[in-house]
Short mmCIF file of C-alpha atoms in Angstrom, two decimals:
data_model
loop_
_atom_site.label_atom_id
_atom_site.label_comp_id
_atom_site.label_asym_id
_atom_site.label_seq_id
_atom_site.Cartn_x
_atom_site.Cartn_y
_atom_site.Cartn_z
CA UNK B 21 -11.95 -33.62 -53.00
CA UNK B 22 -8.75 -31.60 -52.75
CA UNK B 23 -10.39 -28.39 -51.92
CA UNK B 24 -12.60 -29.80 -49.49
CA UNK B 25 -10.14 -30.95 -47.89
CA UNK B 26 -7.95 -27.76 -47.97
CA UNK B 27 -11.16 -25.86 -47.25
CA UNK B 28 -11.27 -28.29 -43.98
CA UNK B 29 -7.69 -27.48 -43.08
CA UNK B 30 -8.22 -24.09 -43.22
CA UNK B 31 -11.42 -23.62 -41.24
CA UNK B 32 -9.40 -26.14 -38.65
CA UNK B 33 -6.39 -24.17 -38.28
CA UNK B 34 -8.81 -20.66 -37.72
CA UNK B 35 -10.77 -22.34 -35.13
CA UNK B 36 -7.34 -23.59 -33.97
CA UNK B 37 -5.64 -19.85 -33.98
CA UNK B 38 -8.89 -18.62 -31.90
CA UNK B 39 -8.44 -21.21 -29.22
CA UNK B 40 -5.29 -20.17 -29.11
CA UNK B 41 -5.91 -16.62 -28.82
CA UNK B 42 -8.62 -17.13 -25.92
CA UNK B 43 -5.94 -19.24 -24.23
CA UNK B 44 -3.40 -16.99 -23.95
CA UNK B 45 -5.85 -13.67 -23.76
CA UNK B 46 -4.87 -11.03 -20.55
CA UNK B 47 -7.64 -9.93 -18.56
CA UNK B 48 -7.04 -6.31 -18.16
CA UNK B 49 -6.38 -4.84 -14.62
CA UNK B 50 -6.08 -1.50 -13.30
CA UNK B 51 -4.21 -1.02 -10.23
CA UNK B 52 -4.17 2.05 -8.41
CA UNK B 53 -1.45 2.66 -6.06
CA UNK B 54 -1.56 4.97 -2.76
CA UNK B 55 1.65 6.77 -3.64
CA UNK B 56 4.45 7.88 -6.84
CA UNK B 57 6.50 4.84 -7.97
CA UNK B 58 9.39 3.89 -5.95
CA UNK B 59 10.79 1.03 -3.51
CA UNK B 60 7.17 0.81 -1.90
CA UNK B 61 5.89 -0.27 -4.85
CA UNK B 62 8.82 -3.09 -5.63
CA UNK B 63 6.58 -6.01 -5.36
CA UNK B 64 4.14 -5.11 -8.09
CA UNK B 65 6.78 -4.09 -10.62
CA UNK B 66 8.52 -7.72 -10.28
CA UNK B 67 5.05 -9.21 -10.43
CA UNK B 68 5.40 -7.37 -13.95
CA UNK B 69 8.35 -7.69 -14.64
CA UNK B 70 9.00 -11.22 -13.52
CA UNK B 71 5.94 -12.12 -15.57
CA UNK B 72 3.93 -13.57 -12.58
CA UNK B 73 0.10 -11.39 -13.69
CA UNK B 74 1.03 -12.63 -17.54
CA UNK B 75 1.31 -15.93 -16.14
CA UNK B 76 -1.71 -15.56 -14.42
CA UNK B 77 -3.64 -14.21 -17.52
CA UNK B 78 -4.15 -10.69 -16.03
CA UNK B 79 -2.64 -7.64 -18.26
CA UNK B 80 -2.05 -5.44 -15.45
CA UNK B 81 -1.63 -1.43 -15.58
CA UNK B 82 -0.03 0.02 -12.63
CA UNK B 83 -1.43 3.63 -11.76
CA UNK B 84 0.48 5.81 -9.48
CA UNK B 85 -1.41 7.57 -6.70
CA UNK B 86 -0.79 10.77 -4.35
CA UNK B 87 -1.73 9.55 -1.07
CA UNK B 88 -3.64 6.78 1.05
CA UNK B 89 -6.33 8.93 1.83
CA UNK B 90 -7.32 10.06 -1.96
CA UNK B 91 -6.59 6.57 -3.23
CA UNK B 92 -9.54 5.50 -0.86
CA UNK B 93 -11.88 8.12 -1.78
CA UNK B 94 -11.07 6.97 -5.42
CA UNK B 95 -12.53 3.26 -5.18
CA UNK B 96 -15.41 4.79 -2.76
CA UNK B 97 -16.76 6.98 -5.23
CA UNK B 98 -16.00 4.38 -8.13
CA UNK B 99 -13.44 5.68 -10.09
CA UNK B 100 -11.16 3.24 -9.44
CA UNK B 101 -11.89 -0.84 -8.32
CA UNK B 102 -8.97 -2.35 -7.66
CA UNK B 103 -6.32 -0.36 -5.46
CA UNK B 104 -3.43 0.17 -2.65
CA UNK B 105 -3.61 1.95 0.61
CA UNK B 106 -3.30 2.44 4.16
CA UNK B 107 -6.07 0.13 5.92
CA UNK B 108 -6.85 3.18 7.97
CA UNK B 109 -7.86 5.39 5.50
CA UNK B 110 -10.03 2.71 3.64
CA UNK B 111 -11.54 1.26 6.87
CA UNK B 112 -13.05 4.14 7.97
CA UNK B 113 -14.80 4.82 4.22
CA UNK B 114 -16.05 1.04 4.87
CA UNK B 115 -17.21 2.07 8.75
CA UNK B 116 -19.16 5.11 6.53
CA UNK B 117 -20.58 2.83 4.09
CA UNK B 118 -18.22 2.68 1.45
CA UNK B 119 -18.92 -0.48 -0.45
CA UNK B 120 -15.35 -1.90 -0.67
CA UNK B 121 -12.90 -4.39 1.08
CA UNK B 122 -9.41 -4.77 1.93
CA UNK B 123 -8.29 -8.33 0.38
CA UNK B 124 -4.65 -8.41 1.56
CA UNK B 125 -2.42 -6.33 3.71
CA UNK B 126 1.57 -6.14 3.06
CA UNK B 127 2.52 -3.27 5.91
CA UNK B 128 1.63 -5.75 9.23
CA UNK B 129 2.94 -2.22 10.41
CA UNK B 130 2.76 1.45 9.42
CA UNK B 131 5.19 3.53 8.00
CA UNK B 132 4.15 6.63 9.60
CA UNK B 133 6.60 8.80 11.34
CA UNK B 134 6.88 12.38 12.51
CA UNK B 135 10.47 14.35 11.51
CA UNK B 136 12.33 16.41 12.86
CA UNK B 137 15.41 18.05 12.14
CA UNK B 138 18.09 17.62 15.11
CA UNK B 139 18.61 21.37 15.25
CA UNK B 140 15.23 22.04 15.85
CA UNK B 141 15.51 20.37 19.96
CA UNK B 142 12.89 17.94 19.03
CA UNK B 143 13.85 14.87 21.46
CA UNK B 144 10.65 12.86 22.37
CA UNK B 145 6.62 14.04 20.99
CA UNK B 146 6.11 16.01 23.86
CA UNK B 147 8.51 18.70 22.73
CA UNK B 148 6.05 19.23 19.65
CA UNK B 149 4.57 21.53 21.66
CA UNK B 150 4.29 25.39 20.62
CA UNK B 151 5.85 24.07 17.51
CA UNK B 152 4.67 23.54 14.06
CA UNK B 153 3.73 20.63 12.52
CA UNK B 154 3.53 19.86 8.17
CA UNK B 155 0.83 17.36 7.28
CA UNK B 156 0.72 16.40 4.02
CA UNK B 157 -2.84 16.87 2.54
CA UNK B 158 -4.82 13.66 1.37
CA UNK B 159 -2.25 11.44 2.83
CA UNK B 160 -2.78 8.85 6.28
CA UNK B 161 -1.04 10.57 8.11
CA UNK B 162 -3.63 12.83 9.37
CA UNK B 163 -6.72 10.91 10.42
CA UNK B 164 -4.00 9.06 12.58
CA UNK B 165 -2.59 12.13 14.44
CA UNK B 166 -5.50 11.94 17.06
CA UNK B 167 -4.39 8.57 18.36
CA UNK B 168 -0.92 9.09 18.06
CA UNK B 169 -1.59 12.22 19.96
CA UNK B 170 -3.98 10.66 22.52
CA UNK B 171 -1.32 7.73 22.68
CA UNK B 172 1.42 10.37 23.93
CA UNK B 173 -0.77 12.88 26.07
CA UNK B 174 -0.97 15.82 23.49
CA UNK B 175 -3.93 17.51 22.08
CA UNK B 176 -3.96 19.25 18.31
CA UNK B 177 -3.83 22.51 20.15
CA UNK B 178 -0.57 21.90 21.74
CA UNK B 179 0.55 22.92 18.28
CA UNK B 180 -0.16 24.19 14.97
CA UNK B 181 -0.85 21.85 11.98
CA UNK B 182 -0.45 23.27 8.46
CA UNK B 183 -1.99 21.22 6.08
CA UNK B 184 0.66 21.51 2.69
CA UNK B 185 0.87 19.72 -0.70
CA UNK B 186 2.64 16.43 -0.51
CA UNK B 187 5.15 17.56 -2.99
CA UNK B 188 6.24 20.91 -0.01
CA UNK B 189 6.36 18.48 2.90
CA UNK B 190 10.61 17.69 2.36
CA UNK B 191 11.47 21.36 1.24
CA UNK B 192 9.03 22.92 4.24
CA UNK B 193 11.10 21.15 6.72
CA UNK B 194 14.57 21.68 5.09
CA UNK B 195 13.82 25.54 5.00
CA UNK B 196 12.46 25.96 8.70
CA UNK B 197 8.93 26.71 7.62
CA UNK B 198 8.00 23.97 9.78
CA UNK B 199 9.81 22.04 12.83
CA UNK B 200 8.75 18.75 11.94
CA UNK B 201 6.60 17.03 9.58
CA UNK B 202 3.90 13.84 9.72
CA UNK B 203 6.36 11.93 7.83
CA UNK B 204 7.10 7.88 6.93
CA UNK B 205 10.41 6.07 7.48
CA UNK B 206 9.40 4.74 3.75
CA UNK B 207 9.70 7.73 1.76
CA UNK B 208 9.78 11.60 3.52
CA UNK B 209 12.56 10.56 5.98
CA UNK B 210 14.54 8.58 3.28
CA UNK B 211 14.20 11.87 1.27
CA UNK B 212 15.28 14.27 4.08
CA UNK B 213 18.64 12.00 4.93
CA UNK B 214 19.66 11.73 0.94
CA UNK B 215 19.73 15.32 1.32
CA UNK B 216 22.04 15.91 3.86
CA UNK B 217 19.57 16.39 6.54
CA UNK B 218 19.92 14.90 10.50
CA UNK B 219 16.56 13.34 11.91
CA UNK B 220 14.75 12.35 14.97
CA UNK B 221 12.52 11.08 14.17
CA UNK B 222 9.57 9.02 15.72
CA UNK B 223 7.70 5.93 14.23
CA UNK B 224 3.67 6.06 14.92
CA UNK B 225 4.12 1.99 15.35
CA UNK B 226 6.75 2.39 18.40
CA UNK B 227 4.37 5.35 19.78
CA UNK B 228 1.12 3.57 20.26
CA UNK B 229 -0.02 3.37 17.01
CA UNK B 230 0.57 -0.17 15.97
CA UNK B 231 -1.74 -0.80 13.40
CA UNK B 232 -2.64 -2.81 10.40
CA UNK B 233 -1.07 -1.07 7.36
CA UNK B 234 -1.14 -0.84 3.80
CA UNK B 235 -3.15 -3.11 2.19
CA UNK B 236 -4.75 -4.42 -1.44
CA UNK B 237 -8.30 -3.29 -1.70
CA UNK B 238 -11.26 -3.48 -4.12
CA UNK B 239 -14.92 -1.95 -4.59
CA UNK B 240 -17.08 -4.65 -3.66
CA UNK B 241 -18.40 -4.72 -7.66
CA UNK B 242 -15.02 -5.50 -8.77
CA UNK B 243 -14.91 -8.40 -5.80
CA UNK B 244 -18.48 -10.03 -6.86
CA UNK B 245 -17.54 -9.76 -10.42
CA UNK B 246 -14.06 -10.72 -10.94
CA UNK B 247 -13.47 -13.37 -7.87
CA UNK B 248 -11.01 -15.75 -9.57
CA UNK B 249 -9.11 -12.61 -11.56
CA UNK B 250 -9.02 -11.24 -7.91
CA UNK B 251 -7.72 -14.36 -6.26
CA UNK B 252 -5.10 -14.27 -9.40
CA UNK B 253 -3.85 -10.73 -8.94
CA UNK B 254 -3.21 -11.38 -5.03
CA UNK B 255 -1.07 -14.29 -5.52
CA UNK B 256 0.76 -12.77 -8.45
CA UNK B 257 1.11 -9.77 -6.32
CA UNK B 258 2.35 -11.71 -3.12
CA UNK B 259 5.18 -13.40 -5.09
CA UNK B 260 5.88 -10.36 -6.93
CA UNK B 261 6.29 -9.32 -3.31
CA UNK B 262 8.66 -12.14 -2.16
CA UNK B 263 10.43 -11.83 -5.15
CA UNK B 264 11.50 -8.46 -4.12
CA UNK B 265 12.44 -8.95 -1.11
CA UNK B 266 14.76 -12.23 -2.15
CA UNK B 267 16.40 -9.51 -5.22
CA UNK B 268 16.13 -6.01 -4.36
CA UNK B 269 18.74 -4.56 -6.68
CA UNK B 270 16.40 -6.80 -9.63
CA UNK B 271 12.98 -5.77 -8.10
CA UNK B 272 14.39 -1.77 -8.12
CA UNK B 273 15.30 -2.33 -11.96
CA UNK B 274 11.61 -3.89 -12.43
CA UNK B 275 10.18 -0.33 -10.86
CA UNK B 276 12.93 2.08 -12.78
CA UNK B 277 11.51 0.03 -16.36
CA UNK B 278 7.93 0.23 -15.14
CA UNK B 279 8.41 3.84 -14.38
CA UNK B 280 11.60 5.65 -16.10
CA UNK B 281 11.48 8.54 -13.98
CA UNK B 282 11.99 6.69 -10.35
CA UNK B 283 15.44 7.72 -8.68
CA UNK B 284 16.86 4.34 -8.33
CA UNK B 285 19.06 5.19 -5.33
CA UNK B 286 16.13 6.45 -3.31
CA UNK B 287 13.97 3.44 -4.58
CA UNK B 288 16.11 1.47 -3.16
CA UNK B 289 16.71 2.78 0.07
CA UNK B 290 12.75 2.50 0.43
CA UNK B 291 12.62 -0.97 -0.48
CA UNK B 292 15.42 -1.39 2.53
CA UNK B 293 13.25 0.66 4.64
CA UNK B 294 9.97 -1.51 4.51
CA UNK B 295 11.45 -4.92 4.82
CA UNK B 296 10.81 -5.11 8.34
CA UNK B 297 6.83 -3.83 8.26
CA UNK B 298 6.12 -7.09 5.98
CA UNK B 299 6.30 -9.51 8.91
CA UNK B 300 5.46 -6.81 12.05
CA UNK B 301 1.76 -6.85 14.32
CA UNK B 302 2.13 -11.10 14.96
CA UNK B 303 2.13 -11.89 10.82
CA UNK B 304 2.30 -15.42 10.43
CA UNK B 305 2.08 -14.84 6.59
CA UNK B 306 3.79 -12.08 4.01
CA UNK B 307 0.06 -10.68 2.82
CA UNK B 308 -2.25 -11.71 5.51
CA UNK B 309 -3.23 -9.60 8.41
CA UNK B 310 -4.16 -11.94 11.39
CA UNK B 311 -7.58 -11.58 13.36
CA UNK B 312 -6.11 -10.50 16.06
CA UNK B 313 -4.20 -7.66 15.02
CA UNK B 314 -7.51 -6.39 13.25
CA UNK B 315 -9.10 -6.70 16.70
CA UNK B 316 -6.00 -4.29 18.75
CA UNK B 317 -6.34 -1.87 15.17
CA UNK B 318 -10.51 -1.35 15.48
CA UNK B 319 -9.89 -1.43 19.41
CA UNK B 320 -7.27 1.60 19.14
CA UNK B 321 -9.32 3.75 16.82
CA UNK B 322 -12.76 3.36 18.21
CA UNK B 323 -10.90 5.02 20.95
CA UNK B 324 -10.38 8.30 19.13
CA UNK B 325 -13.54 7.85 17.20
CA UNK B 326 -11.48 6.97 14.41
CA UNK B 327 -13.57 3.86 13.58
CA UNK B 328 -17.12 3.69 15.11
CA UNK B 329 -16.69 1.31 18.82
CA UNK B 330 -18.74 -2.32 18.55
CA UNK B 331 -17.38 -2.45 14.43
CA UNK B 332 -16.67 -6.02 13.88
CA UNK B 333 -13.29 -5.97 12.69
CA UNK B 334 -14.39 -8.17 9.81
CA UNK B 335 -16.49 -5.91 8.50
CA UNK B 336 -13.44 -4.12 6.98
CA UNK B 337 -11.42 -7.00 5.26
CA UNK B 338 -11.79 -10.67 3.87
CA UNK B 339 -8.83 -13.51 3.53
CA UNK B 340 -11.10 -15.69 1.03
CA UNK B 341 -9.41 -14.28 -1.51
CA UNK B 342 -5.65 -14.89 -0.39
CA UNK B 343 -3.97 -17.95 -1.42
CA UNK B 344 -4.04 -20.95 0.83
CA UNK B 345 -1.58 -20.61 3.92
CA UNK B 346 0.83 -23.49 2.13
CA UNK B 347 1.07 -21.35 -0.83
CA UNK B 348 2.05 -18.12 1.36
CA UNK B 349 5.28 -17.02 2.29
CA UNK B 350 5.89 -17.59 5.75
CA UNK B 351 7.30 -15.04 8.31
CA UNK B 352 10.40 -16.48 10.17
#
C-alpha cells in the first residue's frame, strides 16, 4: 500500500510539474524592426524589459532592421511575419498584392525630414534646386519624395538624387558631398546636431505630407494563425509604449540592456524627438490610426500614383486586433 501510494504521489506531482510548465510556457515571437536600436524603438524594449510580453505569455525576440522599405519587402516575400515600418512603404506592397496588414500604427505622423546644413543657403524646399540631394537606399524616404515634391511645386529634375547607404547619409552631408539629405527629425537630424552641425531643416508632415506613419504589421499567415498571440503582442507593445513615454530615462536603459551597443545619449534624444508624432493626424488613441486619417493618407498618394486611386483605405490595415478603446491610452 505504501508504494502505491508513493507511486500515486509521484505520477501526481509530474502531471502537476507539466501543467505547470504549459502554464507558464512563452510563445515565441519574432519582431522585426524598420531601423538599428535606439529611442524609436523605446516602447518595445520596456515591453521587455518591464515584463509586459512575459506577462502575456509571448517570448519575444527583437530584430533590428535597416530601413522601412526593406523591412516591408521582408514580410512580403515571407521572411519575416511579424514586423515595424512606415505605413507607406507597406501599403503600397499591400496595393501590389502583398498578403499582409498593418495592425497598429504608433507615428499618427512621419518622421521624415529633409537636412540641410545652414551654410549651404538652404531656406525653404524651393532652394533645393540645382542642388544635391542624399537618399538613403531602402529607407521611406524615397517613395515619398514625389508627393513631398508635388506638395511644394518641384520635380526630381530640379535636382540630383544620389541614392547612398544608410550608414553615408550623416558623413555625406557633414563633408559637402551633398547639400542636404532625405532625413528624419528621429534619428539623421538628431545625429547631425550631436555632432556639432547647424540645420534647417524641413519636416515632410508640415510640407504636405501628413501621413499615417510607422506602424505594427504582419503577413496575413501569421494574422490567421496566431490571432490571440497577435492581439497579445499589440497590447503588450502599446503599454510598453506608454510606459516609455511616462519613464524615458528607464525605457532608454530597457533599449541600452536589450541592445549593449545603443549610444544612450542619442537614444534618448530620439525618444524626445518622437513624443509628439504618437498623438499627431486627429489620434484619439496612442496605437490606433483613425479612419479618417487613412482616408487624407490614400487620398494624398493616389495623387502621385503612390497608392493606386479608388483603394479602399481599409484594404491596407485592420483595428480588430487592437485592444478595446477603454484599455487604450488616450491622447489629451
Amino acid at each position: 500500500m505504501k508504494h502505491w501510494i508513493n507511486r500515486t504521489l509521484a505520477a501526481t506531482a509530474v502531471v502537476a510539474g507539466m501543467g505547470l510548465a504549459t502554464a507558464f510556457a512563452q510563445t515565441p515571437v519574432t519582431f522585426q524592426l524598420n531601423w538599428t536600436a535606439g529611442g524609436p524603438n523605446a516602447g518595445f524594449a520596456a515591453a521587455v524589459g518591464e515584463g509586459y510580453y512575459k506577462a502575456a505569455g509571448l517570448d519575444v525576440t527583437v530584430v533590428q532592421g535597416n530601413g522601412s522599405g526593406n523591412t516591408a519587402q521582408l514580410v512580403a516575400s515571407g521572411r519575416s511575419q511579424l514586423a515595424y515600418a512606415d505605413a507607406v512603404a507597406v501599403s503600397q506592397l499591400i496595393a501590389k498584392g502583398a498578403p499582409m496588414r498593418i495592425v497598429a500604427t504608433v507615428y499618427q505622423s512621419n518622421p521624415n525630414s529633409v537636412n540641410a546644413l545652414k551654410k549651404t543657403g538652404i531656406k525653404s524646399l524651393a532652394d533645393l534646386k540645382g542642388k544635391k540631394v542624399g537618399v538613403p537606399a531602402g529607407s521611406s524616404q524615397g517613395p515619398m519624395l514625389p508627393l513631398l515634391l508635388k506638395a511644394n511645386g518641384l520635380k526630381e529634375s530640379d535636382m540630383t538624387l544620389i541614392n547612398m547607404p544608410v550608414a553615408a547619409m550623416v558623413p555625406s552631408l557633414l563633408q559637402g558631398q551633398v547639400d542636404a539629405i532625405l532625413g528624419s527629425l528621429d534619428a539623421y537630424q538628431i545625429q547631425l546636431e550631436m555632432q556639432g552641425a547647424e540645420l534647417t531643416n524641413f519636416p515632410f508632415a508640415d510640407h504636405g505630407v501628413p501621413t499615417v506613419a510607422t506602424s505594427i504589421f504582419a503577413s496575413n499567415d501569421f494574422i490567421k494563425q496566431n490571432p490571440e498571440v497577435l492581439k497579445k503582442f499589440i497590447a503588450a507593445s502599446l503599454k510598453g509604449w506608454s510606459f516609455a513615454l511616462d519613464n524615458p530615462t528607464k525605457a532608454i536603459e530597457h533599449v541600452k540592456t536589450l541592445f549593449p551597443d545603443v549610444n544612450v545619449k542619442l537614444a534618448t534624444a530620439e525618444l524626445a524627438a518622437i513624443t509628439p508624432l504618437f498623438c499627431s493626424g486627429g489620434a484619439k488613441f496612442i496605437g490606433k490610426a483613425e479612419d479618417a486619417h487613412w482616408t487624407r493618407t490614400q487620398a494624398l498618394l493616389s495623387e502621385v500614383k503612390l497608392l493606386p486611386e479608388g483603394q479602399d483605405p481599409k484594404s491596407y490595415y485592420t483595428n480588430e486586433y487592437l485592444p478595446a478603446d477603454g484599455e487604450m491610452r488616450a491622447c489629451k
